XYZ file of C-alpha atoms in Angstrom:
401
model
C 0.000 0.000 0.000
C 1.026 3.570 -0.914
C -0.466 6.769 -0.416
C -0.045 9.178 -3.290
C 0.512 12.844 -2.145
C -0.357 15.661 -5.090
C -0.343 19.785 -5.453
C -2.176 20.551 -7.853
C -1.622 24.038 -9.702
C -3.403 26.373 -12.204
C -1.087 24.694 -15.152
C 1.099 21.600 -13.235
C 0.338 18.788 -11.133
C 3.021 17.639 -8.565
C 3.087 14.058 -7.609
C 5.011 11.718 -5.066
C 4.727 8.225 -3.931
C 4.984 7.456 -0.203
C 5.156 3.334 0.505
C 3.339 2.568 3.958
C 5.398 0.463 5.805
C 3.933 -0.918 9.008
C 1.778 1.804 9.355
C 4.421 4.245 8.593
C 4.850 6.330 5.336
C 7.964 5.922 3.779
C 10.381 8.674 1.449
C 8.854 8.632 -1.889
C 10.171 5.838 -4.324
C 8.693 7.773 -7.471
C 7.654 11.678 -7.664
C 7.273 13.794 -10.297
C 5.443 16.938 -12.552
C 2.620 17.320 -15.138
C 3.263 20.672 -17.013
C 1.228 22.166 -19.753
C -2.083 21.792 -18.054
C -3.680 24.730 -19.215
C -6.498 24.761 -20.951
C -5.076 23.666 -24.817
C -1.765 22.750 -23.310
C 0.492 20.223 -24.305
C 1.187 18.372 -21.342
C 4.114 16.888 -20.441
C 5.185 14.389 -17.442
C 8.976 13.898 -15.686
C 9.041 11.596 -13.011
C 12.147 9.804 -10.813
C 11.658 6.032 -9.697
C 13.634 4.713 -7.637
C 16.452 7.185 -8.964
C 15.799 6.714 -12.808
C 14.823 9.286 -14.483
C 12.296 9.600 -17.470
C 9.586 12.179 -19.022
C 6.921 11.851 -21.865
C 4.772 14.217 -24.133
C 1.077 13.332 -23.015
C -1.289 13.005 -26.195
C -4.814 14.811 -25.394
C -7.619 12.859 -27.248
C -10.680 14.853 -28.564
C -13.032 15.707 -26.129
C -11.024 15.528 -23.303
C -8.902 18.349 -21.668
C -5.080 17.770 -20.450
C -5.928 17.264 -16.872
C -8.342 14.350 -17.628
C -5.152 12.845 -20.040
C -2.346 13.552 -17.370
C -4.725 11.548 -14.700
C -5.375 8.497 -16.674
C -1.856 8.622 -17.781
C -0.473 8.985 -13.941
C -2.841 5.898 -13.740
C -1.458 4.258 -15.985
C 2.278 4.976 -14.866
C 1.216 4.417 -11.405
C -0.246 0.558 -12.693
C 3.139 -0.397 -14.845
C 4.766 -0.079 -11.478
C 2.816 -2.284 -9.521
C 0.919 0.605 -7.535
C -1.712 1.435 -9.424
C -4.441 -0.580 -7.238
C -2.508 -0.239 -3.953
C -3.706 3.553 -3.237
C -4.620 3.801 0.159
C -5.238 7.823 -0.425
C -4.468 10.608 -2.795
C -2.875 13.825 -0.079
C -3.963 17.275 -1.482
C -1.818 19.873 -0.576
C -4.733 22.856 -0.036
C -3.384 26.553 0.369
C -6.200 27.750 2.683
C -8.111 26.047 5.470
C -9.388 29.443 6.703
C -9.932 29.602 10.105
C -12.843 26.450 9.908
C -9.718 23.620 9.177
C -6.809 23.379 11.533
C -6.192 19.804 10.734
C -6.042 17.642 7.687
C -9.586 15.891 6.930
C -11.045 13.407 4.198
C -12.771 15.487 1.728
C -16.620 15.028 1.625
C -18.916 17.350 -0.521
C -19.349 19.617 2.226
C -16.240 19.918 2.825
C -15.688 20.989 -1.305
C -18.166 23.652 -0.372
C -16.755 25.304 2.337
C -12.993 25.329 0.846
C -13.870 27.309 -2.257
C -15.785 29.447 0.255
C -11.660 31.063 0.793
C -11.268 31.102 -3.031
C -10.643 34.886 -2.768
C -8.032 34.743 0.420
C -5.874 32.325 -2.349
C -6.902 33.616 -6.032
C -4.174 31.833 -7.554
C -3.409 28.281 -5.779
C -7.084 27.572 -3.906
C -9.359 26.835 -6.750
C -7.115 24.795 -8.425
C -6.272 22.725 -5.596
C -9.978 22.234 -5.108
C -10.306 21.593 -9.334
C -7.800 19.139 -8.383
C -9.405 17.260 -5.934
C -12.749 16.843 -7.938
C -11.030 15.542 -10.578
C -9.095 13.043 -8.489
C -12.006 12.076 -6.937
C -13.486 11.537 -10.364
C -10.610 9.701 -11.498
C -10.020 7.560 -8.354
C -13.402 6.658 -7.039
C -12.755 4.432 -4.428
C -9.737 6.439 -2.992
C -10.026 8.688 -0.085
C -8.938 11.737 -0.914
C -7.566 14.214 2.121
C -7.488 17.808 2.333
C -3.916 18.738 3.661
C -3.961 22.367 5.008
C -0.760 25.227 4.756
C -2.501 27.221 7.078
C -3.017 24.571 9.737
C 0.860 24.800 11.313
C -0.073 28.454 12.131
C -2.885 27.627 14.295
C -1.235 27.737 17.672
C -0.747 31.660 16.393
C -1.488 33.791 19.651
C -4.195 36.765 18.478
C -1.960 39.090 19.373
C -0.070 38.228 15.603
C -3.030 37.114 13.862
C -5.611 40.242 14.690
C -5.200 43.517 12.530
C -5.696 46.399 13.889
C -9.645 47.080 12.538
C -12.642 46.862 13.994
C -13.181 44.157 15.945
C -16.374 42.845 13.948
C -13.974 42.274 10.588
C -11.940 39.848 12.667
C -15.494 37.760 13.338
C -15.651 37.635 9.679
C -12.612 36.242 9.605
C -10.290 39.069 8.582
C -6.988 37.896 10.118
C -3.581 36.550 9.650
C -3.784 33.488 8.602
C 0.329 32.268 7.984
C 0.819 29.709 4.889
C 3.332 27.461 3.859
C 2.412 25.014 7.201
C 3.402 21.827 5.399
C 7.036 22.644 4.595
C 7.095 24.170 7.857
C 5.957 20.712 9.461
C 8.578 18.719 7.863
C 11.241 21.370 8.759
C 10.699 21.130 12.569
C 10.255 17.250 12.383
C 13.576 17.336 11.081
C 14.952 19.297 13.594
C 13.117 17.599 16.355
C 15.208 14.517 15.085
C 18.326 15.506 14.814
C 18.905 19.359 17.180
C 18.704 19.739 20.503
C 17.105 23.191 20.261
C 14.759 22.307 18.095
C 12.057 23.095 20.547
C 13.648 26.676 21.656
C 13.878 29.805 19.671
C 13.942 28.699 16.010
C 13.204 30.759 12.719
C 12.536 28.886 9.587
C 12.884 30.180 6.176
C 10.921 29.061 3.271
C 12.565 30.612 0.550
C 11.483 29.989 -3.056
C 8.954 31.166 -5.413
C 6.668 31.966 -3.051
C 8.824 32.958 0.336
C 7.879 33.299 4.152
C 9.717 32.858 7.299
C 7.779 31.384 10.712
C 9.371 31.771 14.388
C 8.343 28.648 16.575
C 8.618 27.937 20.391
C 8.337 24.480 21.777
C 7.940 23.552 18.230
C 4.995 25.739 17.387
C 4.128 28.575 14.970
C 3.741 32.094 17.315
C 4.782 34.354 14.464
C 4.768 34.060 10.363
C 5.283 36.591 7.822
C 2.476 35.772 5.621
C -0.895 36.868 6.536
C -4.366 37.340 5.139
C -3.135 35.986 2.109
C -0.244 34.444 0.451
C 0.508 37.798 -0.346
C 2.169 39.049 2.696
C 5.614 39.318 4.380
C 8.528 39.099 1.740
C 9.687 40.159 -1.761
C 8.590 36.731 -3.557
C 8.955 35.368 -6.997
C 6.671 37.572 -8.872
C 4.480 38.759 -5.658
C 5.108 41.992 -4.470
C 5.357 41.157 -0.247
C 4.652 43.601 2.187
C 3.030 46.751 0.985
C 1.319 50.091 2.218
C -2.571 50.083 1.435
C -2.072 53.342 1.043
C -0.537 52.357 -3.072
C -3.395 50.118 -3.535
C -5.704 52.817 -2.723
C -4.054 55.310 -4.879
C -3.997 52.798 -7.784
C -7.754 52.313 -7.152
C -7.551 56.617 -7.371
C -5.724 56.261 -10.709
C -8.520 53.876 -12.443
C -7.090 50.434 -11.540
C -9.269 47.602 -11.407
C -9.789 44.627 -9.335
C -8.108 42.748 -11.820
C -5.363 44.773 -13.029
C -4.085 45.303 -9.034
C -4.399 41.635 -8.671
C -2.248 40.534 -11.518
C 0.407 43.351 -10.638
C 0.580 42.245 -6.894
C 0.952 38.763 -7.649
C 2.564 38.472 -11.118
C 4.473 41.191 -12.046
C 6.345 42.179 -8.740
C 8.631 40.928 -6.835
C 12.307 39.921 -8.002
C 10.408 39.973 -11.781
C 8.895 43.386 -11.183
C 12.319 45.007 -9.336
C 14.709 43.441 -11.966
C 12.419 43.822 -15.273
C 14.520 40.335 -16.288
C 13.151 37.296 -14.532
C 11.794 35.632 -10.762
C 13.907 33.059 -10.891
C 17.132 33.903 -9.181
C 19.307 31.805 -10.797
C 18.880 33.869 -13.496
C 19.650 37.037 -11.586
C 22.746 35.432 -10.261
C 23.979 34.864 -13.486
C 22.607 38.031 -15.390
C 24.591 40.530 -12.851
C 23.126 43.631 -14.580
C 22.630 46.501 -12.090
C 18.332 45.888 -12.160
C 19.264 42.154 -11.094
C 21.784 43.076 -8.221
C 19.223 45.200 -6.948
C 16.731 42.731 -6.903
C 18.755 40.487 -5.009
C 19.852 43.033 -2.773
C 16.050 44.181 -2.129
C 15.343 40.120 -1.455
C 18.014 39.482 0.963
C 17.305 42.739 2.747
C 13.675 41.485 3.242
C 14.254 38.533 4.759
C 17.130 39.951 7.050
C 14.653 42.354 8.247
C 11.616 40.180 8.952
C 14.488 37.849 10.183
C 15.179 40.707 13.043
C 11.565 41.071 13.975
C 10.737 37.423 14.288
C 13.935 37.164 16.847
C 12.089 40.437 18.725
C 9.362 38.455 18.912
C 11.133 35.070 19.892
C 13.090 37.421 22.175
C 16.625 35.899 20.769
C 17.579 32.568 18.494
C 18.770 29.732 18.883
C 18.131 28.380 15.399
C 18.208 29.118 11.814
C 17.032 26.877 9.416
C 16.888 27.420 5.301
C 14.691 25.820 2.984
C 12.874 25.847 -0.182
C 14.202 26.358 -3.521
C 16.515 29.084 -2.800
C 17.044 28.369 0.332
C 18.197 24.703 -0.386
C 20.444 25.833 -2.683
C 21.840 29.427 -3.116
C 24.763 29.585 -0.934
C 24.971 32.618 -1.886
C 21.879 34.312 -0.730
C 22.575 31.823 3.146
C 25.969 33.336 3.351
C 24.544 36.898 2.782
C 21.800 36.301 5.451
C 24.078 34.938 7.903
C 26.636 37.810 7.298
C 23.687 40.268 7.938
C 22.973 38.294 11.167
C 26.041 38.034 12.554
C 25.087 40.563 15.493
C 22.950 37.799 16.777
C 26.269 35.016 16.985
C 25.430 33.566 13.529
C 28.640 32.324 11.506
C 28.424 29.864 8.810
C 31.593 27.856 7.296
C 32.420 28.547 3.691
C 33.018 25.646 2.794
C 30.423 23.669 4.471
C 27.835 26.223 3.219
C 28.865 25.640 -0.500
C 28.567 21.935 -0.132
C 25.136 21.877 1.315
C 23.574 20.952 -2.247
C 20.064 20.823 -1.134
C 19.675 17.030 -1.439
C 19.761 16.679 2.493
C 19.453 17.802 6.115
C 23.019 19.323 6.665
C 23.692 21.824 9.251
C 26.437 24.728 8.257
C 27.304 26.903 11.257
C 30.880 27.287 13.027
C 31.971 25.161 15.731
C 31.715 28.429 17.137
C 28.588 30.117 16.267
C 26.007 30.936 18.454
C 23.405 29.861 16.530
C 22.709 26.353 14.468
C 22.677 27.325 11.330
C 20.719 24.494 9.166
C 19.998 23.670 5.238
C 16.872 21.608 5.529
C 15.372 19.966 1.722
C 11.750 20.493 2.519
C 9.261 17.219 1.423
C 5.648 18.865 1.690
C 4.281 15.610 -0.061
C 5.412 13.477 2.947
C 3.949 15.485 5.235
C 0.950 15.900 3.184
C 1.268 11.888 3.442
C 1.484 11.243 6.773
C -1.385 13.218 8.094
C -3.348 10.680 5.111
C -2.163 7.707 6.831
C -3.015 9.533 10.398
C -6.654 9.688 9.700
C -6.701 6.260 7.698
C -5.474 4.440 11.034
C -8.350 6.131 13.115
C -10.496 5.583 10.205
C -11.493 8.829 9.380
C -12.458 7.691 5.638
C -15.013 4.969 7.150
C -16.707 7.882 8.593
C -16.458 10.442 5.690
């Protein structure tokens, strides 16, 4: 028995496969990525088992769109390797549980209801993880399918740092910081609760990628995150703008701008895109080096230095760093510039342990020295997405849904 874990996205589907091994769910033996799911896309599949790698152009029949092809040819792939009718449960990675889902759950129609109820709060990742889901469940019938939440590590947030400062009857409405990126964050701290003996003091985490947050914990839980309302919030991302003044938005909305058009610039066409005019990905920036893409890289690592201060206010000191995500895994270059920035606190990295940590596993690359632990973490949402499956599985949670 396996328990497939997916995230599914408004033009790729994510996929890993976690064995259950005496109750117990396993590292994945095959994961991979649908692209080209747009409508009149030309999908496209990569996937890794058991180290091999291999990808395919998907053909798209008449009268059916690429979704429906990638799932019946994930079914297919999933068969040819001796899985395909040992699915215990498909794990959905959901942005936005609201404040109505602190745990995972097995999804029931109800429960389809009320998610696309915080459509709005997560424009661009919530109705296509719920799209997802109804077309797994269309695809796998007799599957349990389970609603894994990234806001639900941020419920132990004291209302102190999830309340705005309004009116007291928006916040009944739900109008609140809500903190995302809860699975990665989950995996992080496991990992650390393994293998540091601080993980359960003063720790920041640092989700760094596309889409970028940071989230102090205490005893191992969430009191303070940088993203909010919305996945909007906190730092320079990708192409999302991070923190900004209402005030712009409500001059924009002076200057003619619609719903739409502030939407798309706020979470397309900002962030390292929108400071360097070249591209969000900062490999690219790395390598461009024109002025517009040192800047942006500047403005990034700034960000997260500064949030980084105001989390360890709020911890009242550190004890632990830990890096993830895409760029956190593996731009040394942005960790040694953070750590440099941070060395008030007692943080000092080793050179050369800080250019080997390649991202592919839990490393730690502090001094001997250093004050604080200084860790490179490879985040595995999917896991985690997978083990709160197999939690409600054993108390049989999908006998009752």
């Amino acid at each position: 028995m396996a328990i497939l874990a997916v995230n599914a996205g408004s033009s790729s589907l994510k996929f890993s496969l976690h064995p259950l091994r005496d109750g117990q769910v396993q590292p994945f033996v095959l994961s991979g990525c649908i692209d080209g799911l747009e409508p009149e896309g030309c999908p496209g599949m990569r996937w890794k088992y058991l180290g091999k790698n291999a990808q395919v152009r998907l053909a798209v029949p008449p009268g059916i769109g690429p979704f429906e092809a990638a799932l019946e040819r994930l079914r297919e792939l999933l068969s040819s390797l001796a899985h395909g009718s040992a699915i215990a449960a498909v794990a959905h990675r959901v942005v936005h549980g609201g404040g109505q889902f602190t745990q995972s759950v097995v999804v029931t129609d109800d429960i389809l209801a009320r998610l696309a109820s915080f459509n709005s709060l997560a424009p661009l990742h919530q109705p296509h993880n719920i799209e997802g889901i109804r077309r797994f469940r269309k695809a796998f019938p007799a599957v349990p399918q389970v609603a894994c939440f990234d806001t639900a590590f941020h419920a132990t947030l004291p209302e102190v740092d999830y309340a705005f400062a309004l009116p007291r009857k928006l916040l009944g409405q739900g109008i609140r910081r809500y903190g995302f990126h809860g699975l990665s964050y989950q995996y992080i701290m496991s990992v650390l609760q393994q293998q540091s003996a601080r993980a359960n003091a003063r720790v920041i985490m640092a989700h760094l990628g596309n889409g970028a947050s940071l989230c102090a914990t205490r005893q191992g839980q969430s009191i303070a995150t940088t993203m909010g309302f919305s996945a909007l919030d906190g730092l320079m991302m990708g192409t999302r703008s991070g923190s900004l003044d209402a005030g712009v938005l409500l001059y924009l909305m002076e200057q003619g701008w619609t719903h739409a058009q502030i939407e798309t610039l706020l979470y397309k066409q900002s962030g390292l895109l929108g400071v360097s005019g070249i591209s969000a990905d900062v490999r690219t920036l790395r390598a461009n080096g024109s002025p517009n893409a040192v800047r942006a890289l500047e403005q990034f690592t700034y960000r997260v230095v500064r949030e980084a201060g105001a989390l360890t206010a709020c911890l009242g000191g550190l004890d632990v760093l830990a890096f993830s995500g895409g760029i956190g895994e593996n731009d040394a270059t942005l960790r040694a510039d953070v750590s440099a920035r941070l060395a008030w606190l007692g943080v000092e990295i080793d050179p050369v342990l800080n250019q080997k940590a390649s991202g592919s596993e839990a490393c730690t690359i502090h001094t001997a020295d250093s004050a604080i632990e200084v860790w490179v973490i490879p985040t595995d949402e999917g896991r985690v997405a997978a083990s709160e499956a197999a939690l409600l599985l054993a108390r049989g949670a999908h006998l009752a849904a």
